mmCIF file of C-alpha atoms and ligand atoms in Angstrom:
data_model
loop_
_atom_site.group_PDB
_atom_site.id
_atom_site.type_symbol
_atom_site.label_atom_id
_atom_site.label_comp_id
_atom_site.label_asym_id
_atom_site.label_seq_id
_atom_site.Cartn_x
_atom_site.Cartn_y
_atom_site.Cartn_z
ATOM 1 C CA MET Y 1 -13.640 139.991 23.073
ATOM 2 C CA SER Y 2 -11.493 137.794 25.280
ATOM 3 C CA TYR Y 3 -12.321 135.035 27.730
ATOM 4 C CA ILE Y 4 -10.632 132.790 30.277
ATOM 5 C CA MET Y 5 -11.817 129.242 31.015
ATOM 6 C CA LEU Y 6 -11.236 128.320 34.667
ATOM 7 C CA GLY Y 7 -11.902 124.977 36.335
ATOM 8 C CA ALA Y 8 -10.421 121.786 37.717
ATOM 9 C CA PRO Y 9 -8.546 119.385 35.463
ATOM 10 C CA GLY Y 10 -11.181 117.588 33.421
ATOM 11 C CA ALA Y 11 -13.965 120.066 34.233
ATOM 12 C CA GLY Y 12 -14.581 120.560 30.520
ATOM 13 C CA LYS Y 13 -12.593 123.754 29.924
ATOM 14 C CA GLY Y 14 -11.173 122.474 26.636
ATOM 15 C CA THR Y 15 -14.534 121.168 25.409
ATOM 16 C CA GLN Y 16 -16.236 124.494 26.107
ATOM 17 C CA ALA Y 17 -13.315 126.569 24.819
ATOM 18 C CA ILE Y 18 -13.524 124.782 21.448
ATOM 19 C CA ALA Y 19 -17.300 125.381 21.290
ATOM 20 C CA LEU Y 20 -16.896 129.103 22.065
ATOM 21 C CA SER Y 21 -13.957 129.419 19.684
ATOM 22 C CA ASN Y 22 -16.133 128.022 16.864
ATOM 23 C CA GLN Y 23 -19.075 130.205 17.865
ATOM 24 C CA PHE Y 24 -17.142 133.478 18.144
ATOM 25 C CA GLN Y 25 -14.468 132.656 15.520
ATOM 26 C CA ILE Y 26 -11.628 133.583 17.848
ATOM 27 C CA PRO Y 27 -8.511 131.520 18.650
ATOM 28 C CA HIS Y 28 -8.525 128.881 21.402
ATOM 29 C CA ILE Y 29 -5.256 129.101 23.342
ATOM 30 C CA SER Y 30 -4.632 126.068 25.545
ATOM 31 C CA THR Y 31 -1.344 126.092 27.458
ATOM 32 C CA GLY Y 32 -1.726 122.327 27.961
ATOM 33 C CA ASP Y 33 -1.972 121.801 24.170
ATOM 34 C CA ILE Y 34 0.995 124.117 23.503
ATOM 35 C CA LEU Y 35 3.126 122.267 26.072
ATOM 36 C CA ARG Y 36 2.097 118.869 24.660
ATOM 37 C CA THR Y 37 3.107 120.046 21.167
ATOM 38 C CA HIS Y 38 6.542 121.002 22.549
ATOM 39 C CA ILE Y 39 6.814 117.527 24.123
ATOM 40 C CA GLN Y 40 5.855 115.865 20.817
ATOM 41 C CA GLN Y 41 8.394 117.980 18.939
ATOM 42 C CA GLN Y 42 11.062 117.212 21.574
ATOM 43 C CA THR Y 43 12.025 120.841 22.166
ATOM 44 C CA ASN Y 44 14.013 121.949 25.250
ATOM 45 C CA LEU Y 45 10.866 123.480 26.701
ATOM 46 C CA GLY Y 46 8.991 120.228 26.027
ATOM 47 C CA ALA Y 47 11.622 118.201 27.889
ATOM 48 C CA LYS Y 48 11.431 120.536 30.913
ATOM 49 C CA ALA Y 49 7.606 120.627 30.874
ATOM 50 C CA LYS Y 50 7.300 116.838 30.639
ATOM 51 C CA GLU Y 51 9.063 116.388 34.001
ATOM 52 C CA TYR Y 52 6.303 118.372 35.709
ATOM 53 C CA ILE Y 53 3.302 117.249 33.651
ATOM 54 C CA ASP Y 54 4.054 113.551 34.166
ATOM 55 C CA GLN Y 55 3.974 114.103 37.942
ATOM 56 C CA GLY Y 56 0.718 116.059 37.830
ATOM 57 C CA LEU Y 57 2.535 119.268 38.836
ATOM 58 C CA LEU Y 58 2.344 122.727 37.280
ATOM 59 C CA VAL Y 59 5.092 123.789 34.892
ATOM 60 C CA PRO Y 60 7.048 126.737 36.443
ATOM 61 C CA ASP Y 61 5.367 130.111 35.948
ATOM 62 C CA GLU Y 62 8.267 131.721 34.066
ATOM 63 C CA LEU Y 63 8.122 129.094 31.293
ATOM 64 C CA VAL Y 64 4.380 129.350 30.779
ATOM 65 C CA VAL Y 65 4.040 133.126 31.098
ATOM 66 C CA ASP Y 66 6.508 133.782 28.262
ATOM 67 C CA LEU Y 67 4.714 131.270 26.051
ATOM 68 C CA VAL Y 68 1.373 132.979 26.560
ATOM 69 C CA LYS Y 69 2.759 136.489 26.112
ATOM 70 C CA ASP Y 70 4.251 135.466 22.751
ATOM 71 C CA ARG Y 71 0.979 133.855 21.672
ATOM 72 C CA LEU Y 72 -1.151 136.878 22.650
ATOM 73 C CA ALA Y 73 1.109 139.146 20.603
ATOM 74 C CA GLN Y 74 0.175 137.224 17.408
ATOM 75 C CA PRO Y 75 -2.115 139.183 15.047
ATOM 76 C CA ASP Y 76 -5.013 136.692 15.233
ATOM 77 C CA CYS Y 77 -5.534 137.594 18.915
ATOM 78 C CA LYS Y 78 -6.489 141.166 18.041
ATOM 79 C CA LYS Y 79 -10.138 140.155 17.487
ATOM 80 C CA GLY Y 80 -10.223 138.257 20.806
ATOM 81 C CA PHE Y 81 -9.200 134.855 22.192
ATOM 82 C CA ILE Y 82 -10.118 132.150 24.682
ATOM 83 C CA LEU Y 83 -7.456 131.207 27.220
ATOM 84 C CA ASP Y 84 -7.843 127.610 28.430
ATOM 85 C CA GLY Y 85 -5.685 126.463 31.363
ATOM 86 C CA PHE Y 86 -4.047 129.840 31.885
ATOM 87 C CA PRO Y 87 -3.719 131.517 34.333
ATOM 88 C CA ARG Y 88 -3.366 128.771 36.947
ATOM 89 C CA THR Y 89 -1.503 130.608 39.727
ATOM 90 C CA MET Y 90 -1.716 134.105 41.199
ATOM 91 C CA VAL Y 91 1.696 134.895 39.658
ATOM 92 C CA GLN Y 92 0.299 133.991 36.216
ATOM 93 C CA ALA Y 93 -2.886 136.009 36.830
ATOM 94 C CA HIS Y 94 -0.882 139.141 37.637
ATOM 95 C CA ALA Y 95 1.462 138.587 34.662
ATOM 96 C CA LEU Y 96 -1.586 138.201 32.394
ATOM 97 C CA ALA Y 97 -3.172 141.411 33.710
ATOM 98 C CA GLU Y 98 0.040 143.262 32.871
ATOM 99 C CA ALA Y 99 0.315 141.701 29.402
ATOM 100 C CA LEU Y 100 -3.324 142.523 28.578
ATOM 101 C CA LYS Y 101 -2.766 146.115 29.655
ATOM 102 C CA ASP Y 102 0.362 146.393 27.470
ATOM 103 C CA LEU Y 103 -1.466 144.945 24.459
ATOM 104 C CA GLY Y 104 -4.624 147.002 25.038
ATOM 105 C CA TYR Y 105 -6.887 143.943 25.415
ATOM 106 C CA VAL Y 106 -9.926 143.730 27.688
ATOM 107 C CA LEU Y 107 -11.253 140.557 29.328
ATOM 108 C CA ARG Y 108 -14.973 140.139 28.800
ATOM 109 C CA ALA Y 109 -15.482 137.234 31.216
ATOM 110 C CA VAL Y 110 -13.779 134.508 33.207
ATOM 111 C CA ILE Y 111 -15.892 131.374 32.847
ATOM 112 C CA ASN Y 112 -15.558 128.991 35.781
ATOM 113 C CA VAL Y 113 -16.733 125.474 34.920
ATOM 114 C CA ASP Y 114 -17.710 123.911 38.231
ATOM 115 C CA VAL Y 115 -17.482 120.112 38.625
ATOM 116 C CA PRO Y 116 -17.066 118.201 41.918
ATOM 117 C CA ASP Y 117 -13.888 116.145 42.390
ATOM 118 C CA GLU Y 118 -15.902 112.874 42.444
ATOM 119 C CA ASP Y 119 -16.947 113.377 38.800
ATOM 120 C CA ILE Y 120 -13.477 114.385 37.615
ATOM 121 C CA MET Y 121 -11.883 110.945 37.961
ATOM 122 C CA ILE Y 122 -14.596 109.328 35.781
ATOM 123 C CA ARG Y 123 -14.105 111.976 33.127
ATOM 124 C CA MET Y 124 -10.338 111.746 32.978
ATOM 125 C CA THR Y 125 -10.107 107.987 32.768
ATOM 126 C CA GLY Y 126 -12.696 107.964 29.949
ATOM 127 C CA ARG Y 127 -11.181 110.822 27.991
ATOM 128 C CA ARG Y 128 -9.818 110.286 24.486
ATOM 129 C CA ILE Y 129 -8.036 112.979 22.503
ATOM 130 C CA CYS Y 130 -7.162 113.566 18.887
ATOM 131 C CA PRO Y 131 -3.357 113.949 18.683
ATOM 132 C CA ASN Y 132 -3.765 115.811 15.393
ATOM 133 C CA CYS Y 133 -6.468 118.506 15.883
ATOM 134 C CA GLY Y 134 -6.880 118.401 19.678
ATOM 135 C CA ASN Y 135 -10.590 117.536 19.672
ATOM 136 C CA THR Y 136 -11.632 115.839 22.933
ATOM 137 C CA TYR Y 137 -14.056 112.948 23.487
ATOM 138 C CA HIS Y 138 -15.319 110.775 26.323
ATOM 139 C CA ILE Y 139 -16.024 107.093 25.794
ATOM 140 C CA GLN Y 140 -19.479 107.387 27.442
ATOM 141 C CA HIS Y 141 -20.498 111.042 27.613
ATOM 142 C CA HIS Y 142 -19.161 112.314 24.297
ATOM 143 C CA PRO Y 143 -18.167 109.384 22.072
ATOM 144 C CA PRO Y 144 -16.868 109.941 18.539
ATOM 145 C CA LEU Y 145 -19.216 108.950 15.701
ATOM 146 C CA GLU Y 146 -16.841 106.137 14.713
ATOM 147 C CA ASP Y 147 -15.195 104.217 17.583
ATOM 148 C CA GLY Y 148 -11.621 105.435 18.251
ATOM 149 C CA VAL Y 149 -11.552 107.918 15.336
ATOM 150 C CA CYS Y 150 -11.712 111.737 15.429
ATOM 151 C CA ASP Y 151 -14.946 113.136 13.921
ATOM 152 C CA ARG Y 152 -13.186 116.208 12.641
ATOM 153 C CA CYS Y 153 -9.958 114.918 11.040
ATOM 154 C CA LYS Y 154 -10.354 111.078 11.111
ATOM 155 C CA THR Y 155 -7.098 110.563 13.086
ATOM 156 C CA ALA Y 156 -6.915 107.615 15.548
ATOM 157 C CA LEU Y 157 -7.712 108.847 19.091
ATOM 158 C CA SER Y 158 -5.285 108.388 21.994
ATOM 159 C CA ILE Y 159 -5.193 108.510 25.822
ATOM 160 C CA ARG Y 160 -3.262 111.272 27.591
ATOM 161 C CA GLU Y 161 -0.403 110.015 29.767
ATOM 162 C CA ASP Y 162 -1.396 112.270 32.671
ATOM 163 C CA ASP Y 163 -4.929 110.805 32.766
ATOM 164 C CA GLN Y 164 -3.889 107.883 34.987
ATOM 165 C CA ALA Y 165 -5.758 107.823 38.316
ATOM 166 C CA GLU Y 166 -2.716 108.623 40.519
ATOM 167 C CA THR Y 167 -1.664 111.589 38.382
ATOM 168 C CA VAL Y 168 -5.250 112.898 38.249
ATOM 169 C CA ALA Y 169 -5.398 112.829 42.076
ATOM 170 C CA LYS Y 170 -2.201 114.921 42.226
ATOM 171 C CA ARG Y 171 -3.523 117.358 39.596
ATOM 172 C CA LEU Y 172 -6.692 117.856 41.654
ATOM 173 C CA GLN Y 173 -4.657 118.553 44.782
ATOM 174 C CA VAL Y 174 -2.542 121.107 42.889
ATOM 175 C CA TYR Y 175 -5.717 122.690 41.480
ATOM 176 C CA HIS Y 176 -7.194 123.219 44.953
ATOM 177 C CA GLN Y 177 -3.960 124.679 46.331
ATOM 178 C CA GLN Y 178 -2.834 126.902 43.465
ATOM 179 C CA THR Y 179 -5.640 127.557 40.980
ATOM 180 C CA ARG Y 180 -8.871 127.677 42.980
ATOM 181 C CA PRO Y 181 -7.892 130.999 44.651
ATOM 182 C CA LEU Y 182 -8.267 132.618 41.197
ATOM 183 C CA ILE Y 183 -12.057 132.216 41.487
ATOM 184 C CA GLN Y 184 -12.104 134.781 44.283
ATOM 185 C CA PHE Y 185 -9.552 136.960 42.451
ATOM 186 C CA TYR Y 186 -11.786 137.300 39.355
ATOM 187 C CA ASN Y 187 -15.000 137.420 41.383
ATOM 188 C CA ASP Y 188 -13.601 140.500 43.115
ATOM 189 C CA GLN Y 189 -13.162 142.059 39.646
ATOM 190 C CA HIS Y 190 -16.842 141.295 38.823
ATOM 191 C CA ILE Y 191 -15.989 139.351 35.669
ATOM 192 C CA LEU Y 192 -16.487 135.814 37.004
ATOM 193 C CA LEU Y 193 -19.281 133.692 35.587
ATOM 194 C CA THR Y 194 -19.752 130.227 37.117
ATOM 195 C CA VAL Y 195 -21.591 127.465 35.242
ATOM 196 C CA ASP Y 196 -22.594 123.988 36.417
ATOM 197 C CA GLY Y 197 -20.191 121.734 34.511
ATOM 198 C CA THR Y 198 -22.020 118.534 35.462
ATOM 199 C CA GLU Y 199 -24.699 119.129 32.806
ATOM 200 C CA SER Y 200 -24.171 117.703 29.310
ATOM 201 C CA ALA Y 201 -21.480 119.476 27.281
ATOM 202 C CA THR Y 202 -24.164 120.937 24.961
ATOM 203 C CA THR Y 203 -26.211 122.254 27.890
ATOM 204 C CA VAL Y 204 -23.088 123.774 29.468
ATOM 205 C CA THR Y 205 -22.340 125.583 26.186
ATOM 206 C CA GLN Y 206 -25.934 126.852 25.986
ATOM 207 C CA ASN Y 207 -25.776 128.066 29.593
ATOM 208 C CA ILE Y 208 -22.503 129.894 28.952
ATOM 209 C CA MET Y 209 -23.930 131.551 25.841
ATOM 210 C CA LYS Y 210 -27.074 132.550 27.751
ATOM 211 C CA ALA Y 211 -25.017 134.011 30.588
ATOM 212 C CA LEU Y 212 -22.914 135.942 28.046
ATOM 213 C CA GLY Y 213 -26.078 137.198 26.351
ATOM 214 C CA ALA Y 214 -25.121 135.547 23.043
ATOM 215 C CA ASN Y 215 -27.017 133.069 20.816
ATOM 216 C CA ALA Y 216 -25.886 129.423 21.089
HETATM 217 P P1 LIG A 1 -4.190 120.951 30.600
HETATM 218 O O1 LIG A 1 -4.122 120.270 29.306
HETATM 219 O O2 LIG A 1 -4.650 122.356 30.655
HETATM 220 O O3 LIG A 1 -5.023 120.030 31.578
HETATM 221 P P2 LIG A 1 -6.096 120.383 32.713
HETATM 222 O O4 LIG A 1 -6.344 121.751 33.112
HETATM 223 O O5 LIG A 1 -5.695 119.461 33.787
HETATM 224 O O6 LIG A 1 -7.407 120.155 32.031
HETATM 225 P P3 LIG A 1 -7.774 119.065 31.070
HETATM 226 O O7 LIG A 1 -7.309 119.352 29.679
HETATM 227 O O8 LIG A 1 -7.349 117.740 31.650
HETATM 228 O O9 LIG A 1 -9.360 119.091 31.169
HETATM 229 P P4 LIG A 1 -10.424 120.141 30.630
HETATM 230 O O10 LIG A 1 -10.972 120.935 31.763
HETATM 231 O O11 LIG A 1 -9.923 120.870 29.438
HETATM 232 O O12 LIG A 1 -11.558 119.111 30.221
HETATM 233 P P5 LIG A 1 -11.924 118.483 28.800
HETATM 234 O O13 LIG A 1 -12.745 119.432 28.024
HETATM 235 O O14 LIG A 1 -10.713 117.900 28.164
HETATM 236 O O15 LIG A 1 -2.759 120.901 31.322
HETATM 237 C C1 LIG A 1 -2.007 119.703 31.415
HETATM 238 C C2 LIG A 1 -0.770 119.957 32.242
HETATM 239 O O16 LIG A 1 0.051 120.971 31.607
HETATM 240 C C3 LIG A 1 -1.030 120.506 33.657
HETATM 241 O O17 LIG A 1 -1.286 119.475 34.583
HETATM 242 C C4 LIG A 1 0.286 121.254 33.922
HETATM 243 O O18 LIG A 1 1.305 120.369 34.295
HETATM 244 C C5 LIG A 1 0.635 121.839 32.553
HETATM 245 N N1 LIG A 1 0.108 123.204 32.392
HETATM 246 C C6 LIG A 1 -0.860 123.611 31.534
HETATM 247 N N2 LIG A 1 -1.125 124.921 31.681
HETATM 248 C C7 LIG A 1 -0.309 125.361 32.663
HETATM 249 C C8 LIG A 1 -0.128 126.612 33.304
HETATM 250 N N3 LIG A 1 -0.849 127.676 32.949
HETATM 251 N N4 LIG A 1 0.793 126.692 34.289
HETATM 252 C C9 LIG A 1 1.530 125.639 34.656
HETATM 253 N N5 LIG A 1 1.402 124.415 34.111
HETATM 254 C C10 LIG A 1 0.486 124.274 33.129
HETATM 255 O O19 LIG A 1 -12.905 117.304 29.309
HETATM 256 C C11 LIG A 1 -12.422 116.220 30.070
HETATM 257 C C12 LIG A 1 -13.225 114.944 29.679
HETATM 258 O O20 LIG A 1 -14.581 115.098 30.095
HETATM 259 C C13 LIG A 1 -13.270 114.702 28.157
HETATM 260 O O21 LIG A 1 -13.265 113.339 27.922
HETATM 261 C C14 LIG A 1 -14.601 115.334 27.721
HETATM 262 O O22 LIG A 1 -15.124 114.753 26.554
HETATM 263 C C15 LIG A 1 -15.465 115.066 28.956
HETATM 264 N N6 LIG A 1 -16.464 116.126 29.158
HETATM 265 C C16 LIG A 1 -16.313 117.447 28.915
HETATM 266 N N7 LIG A 1 -17.441 118.119 29.244
HETATM 267 C C17 LIG A 1 -18.305 117.183 29.727
HETATM 268 C C18 LIG A 1 -19.619 117.240 30.266
HETATM 269 N N8 LIG A 1 -20.266 118.409 30.374
HETATM 270 N N9 LIG A 1 -20.192 116.099 30.689
HETATM 271 C C19 LIG A 1 -19.528 114.910 30.615
HETATM 272 N N10 LIG A 1 -18.264 114.780 30.099
HETATM 273 C C20 LIG A 1 -17.669 115.903 29.687
#
């Protein structure tokens, strides 16, 4: 079964996507992570994407849509997948619907993690990420067991460049203009499930599992 994680930047989409991916044993597909890998590897796509990401803007639809289509065509997606950070515009939502139809995949639910803007800034500035495995932490709300070190792979944690206050403010503005309309789009299809993302990460996971009728 396949899922989409929707929500503002920093709402906890990645955190919940990893939890569900572990629970259901299906791949977690984060367009943000894929783009950051391209930037790290200094590919042409990475160079183009970096210009937008550093300004808190969305990467053009045509670049991201092709990436996702290629990823969904991989054999491991046949048993289901969790899309995190895609779609983010109506153009992407329509392109995804077409791709899913072509591949014969069905969306089980679109999970909207709801967090007010006021909380987002605190989350972003306290976020730490593992540059190796992608695990995400927060210095207060979800600290690693050992300070500055990933629990999973023991790599030194780092701070994302686009987590500076000014860039976060721009990302929130872009979210409200371009991504928020997708809530109504999926609600109209009766597959939207909204959870309160201000609860602890563990409680949010439990609430998602409950709403999906699965055991946490
Ligand atoms: P992307 O990496 O997708 O960033 P984002 O959507 O802005 O979301 P984040 O990864 O910042 O946050 P999240 O919701 O995953 O929260 P997380 O779990 O990390 O995209 C980056 C950029 O790439 C975009 O700005 C854009 O330029 C480009 N891009 C990507 N996809 C694109 C697309 N489809 N089209 C065009 N451009 C695209 O949690 C955040 C923090 O809060 C962490 O520290 C975490 O530990 C903490 N936390 C999580 N849950 C809780 C909780 N319940 N309580 C307290 N703290 C919590």
